[in-house]
Each structure stands twice: as C-alpha cells, then as structure tokens.
Coordinates of C-alpha atoms in Angstrom, one line a residue:
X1 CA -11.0 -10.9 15.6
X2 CA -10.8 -9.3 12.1
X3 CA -13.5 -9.7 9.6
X4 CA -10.8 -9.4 6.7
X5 CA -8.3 -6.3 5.2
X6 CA -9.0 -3.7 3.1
X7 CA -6.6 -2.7 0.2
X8 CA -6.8 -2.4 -3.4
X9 CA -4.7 -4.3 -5.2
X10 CA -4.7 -3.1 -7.9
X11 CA -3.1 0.4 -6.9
X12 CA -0.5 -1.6 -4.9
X13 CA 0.7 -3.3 -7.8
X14 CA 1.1 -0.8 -9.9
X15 CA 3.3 1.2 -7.4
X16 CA 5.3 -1.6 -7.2
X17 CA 5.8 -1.8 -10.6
X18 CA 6.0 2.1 -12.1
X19 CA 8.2 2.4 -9.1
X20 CA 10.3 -1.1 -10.6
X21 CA 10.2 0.3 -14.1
X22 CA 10.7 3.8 -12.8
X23 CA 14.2 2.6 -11.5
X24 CA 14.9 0.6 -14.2
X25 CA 14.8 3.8 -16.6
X26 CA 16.3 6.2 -14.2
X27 CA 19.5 3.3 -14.2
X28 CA 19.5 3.7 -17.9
X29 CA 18.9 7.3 -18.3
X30 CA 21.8 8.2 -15.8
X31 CA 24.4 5.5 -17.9
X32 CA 24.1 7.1 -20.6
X33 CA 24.1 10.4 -19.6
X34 CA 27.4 9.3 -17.6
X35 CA 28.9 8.4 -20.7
X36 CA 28.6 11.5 -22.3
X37 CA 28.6 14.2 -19.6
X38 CA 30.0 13.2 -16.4
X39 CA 29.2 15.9 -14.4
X40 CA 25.4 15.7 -14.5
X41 CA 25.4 12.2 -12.7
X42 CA 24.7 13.2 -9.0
X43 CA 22.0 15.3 -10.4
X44 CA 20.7 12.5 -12.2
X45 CA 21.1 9.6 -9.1
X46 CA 19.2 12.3 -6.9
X47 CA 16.0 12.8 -9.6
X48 CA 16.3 9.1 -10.0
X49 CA 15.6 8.5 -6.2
X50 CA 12.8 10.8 -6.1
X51 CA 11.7 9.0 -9.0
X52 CA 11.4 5.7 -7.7
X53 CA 10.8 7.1 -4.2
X54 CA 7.1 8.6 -4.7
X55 CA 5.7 5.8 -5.9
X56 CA 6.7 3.8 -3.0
X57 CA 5.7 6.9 -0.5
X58 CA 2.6 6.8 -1.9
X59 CA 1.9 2.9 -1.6
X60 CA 3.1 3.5 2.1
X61 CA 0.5 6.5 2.9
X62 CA -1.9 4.1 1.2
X63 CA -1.5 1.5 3.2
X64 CA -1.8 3.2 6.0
X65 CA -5.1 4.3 5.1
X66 CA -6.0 1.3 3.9
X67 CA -4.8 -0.4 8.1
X68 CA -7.6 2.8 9.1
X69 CA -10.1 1.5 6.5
X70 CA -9.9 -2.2 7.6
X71 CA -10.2 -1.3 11.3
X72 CA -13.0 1.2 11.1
X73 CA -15.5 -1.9 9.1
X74 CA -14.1 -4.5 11.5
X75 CA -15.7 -2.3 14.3
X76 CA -19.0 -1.7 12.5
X77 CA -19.5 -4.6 11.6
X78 CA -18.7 -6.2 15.3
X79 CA -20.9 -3.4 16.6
X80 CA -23.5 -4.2 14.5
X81 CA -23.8 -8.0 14.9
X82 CA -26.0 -9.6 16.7
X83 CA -25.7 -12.1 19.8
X84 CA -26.0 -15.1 17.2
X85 CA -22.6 -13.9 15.2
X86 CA -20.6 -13.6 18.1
X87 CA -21.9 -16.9 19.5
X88 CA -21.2 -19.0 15.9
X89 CA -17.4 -16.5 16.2
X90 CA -16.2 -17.8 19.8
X91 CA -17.3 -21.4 18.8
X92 CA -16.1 -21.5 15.4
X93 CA -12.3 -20.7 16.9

C-alpha cells in the first residue's frame, strides 16, 4: 500500500520540453549548416544528441530519486500510523 508518489512536475515537464525544443533547434541548426558546409554534419548530429540527451538523463536520474523519495515517506508514514489507520486501510480495500 502506497500513500501516493512523489515528483515535481514541474521539473519533468520542462525536461520534456527543453529537451523537445532542444531537438527541434539542433534539426535546424544542423540543416542549415549541411547546406553550406557538408563536412561539419556528423559533428553537428553528435552535439545535437548530447543536446537533447542531458535533459532526458537528467529527468531519468530524477526520477529515480524521486521512486527513493516516494518510498522513504510511504514507510514513515506507515511506521508512524497508528492501529486505527491501518484498521480504516485493510477495510477500506
């Protein structure tokens, strides 16, 4: 039994969305470098993964702190609940 999740929000989306918009540039950026100079496109695709990589490293390492957070208050709070909780708990399911 969980008493809920932890995350922020917040921080997810906007790694989700620098990391969209991130890509979104880096696509641009390497067309139109393409067009002029050729030979600086796989230099380009590589800095345009790492790019749009770190943010979604990040929002990965942050979620798994956030699975730590969630299960580190679930078991404080179960520890510190008394009798009556767990009693209203079994019958409620």
């Amino acid at each position: 039994c969980k008493t809920g999740r932890w995350s922020t929000l917040q921080t997810a989306v906007y790694l989700v969305s620098s990391s969209v918009g991130f890509g979104k540039s880096a696509v641009m950026m390497t067309l139109s470098v393409a067009a002029a100079h050729v030979v600086l496109v796989p230099a380009l695709a590589v800095g345009g993964l790492a790019v749009v990589g770190a943010p979604m490293l990040y929002l990965r390492k942050s979620q798994q702190l956030w699975q730590e957070a969630t299960m580190r208050l679930t078991e404080e709070f179960w520890r510190r609940a008394s009798p009556d909780v767990f009693v209203e708990a079994i019958e409620y399911r």
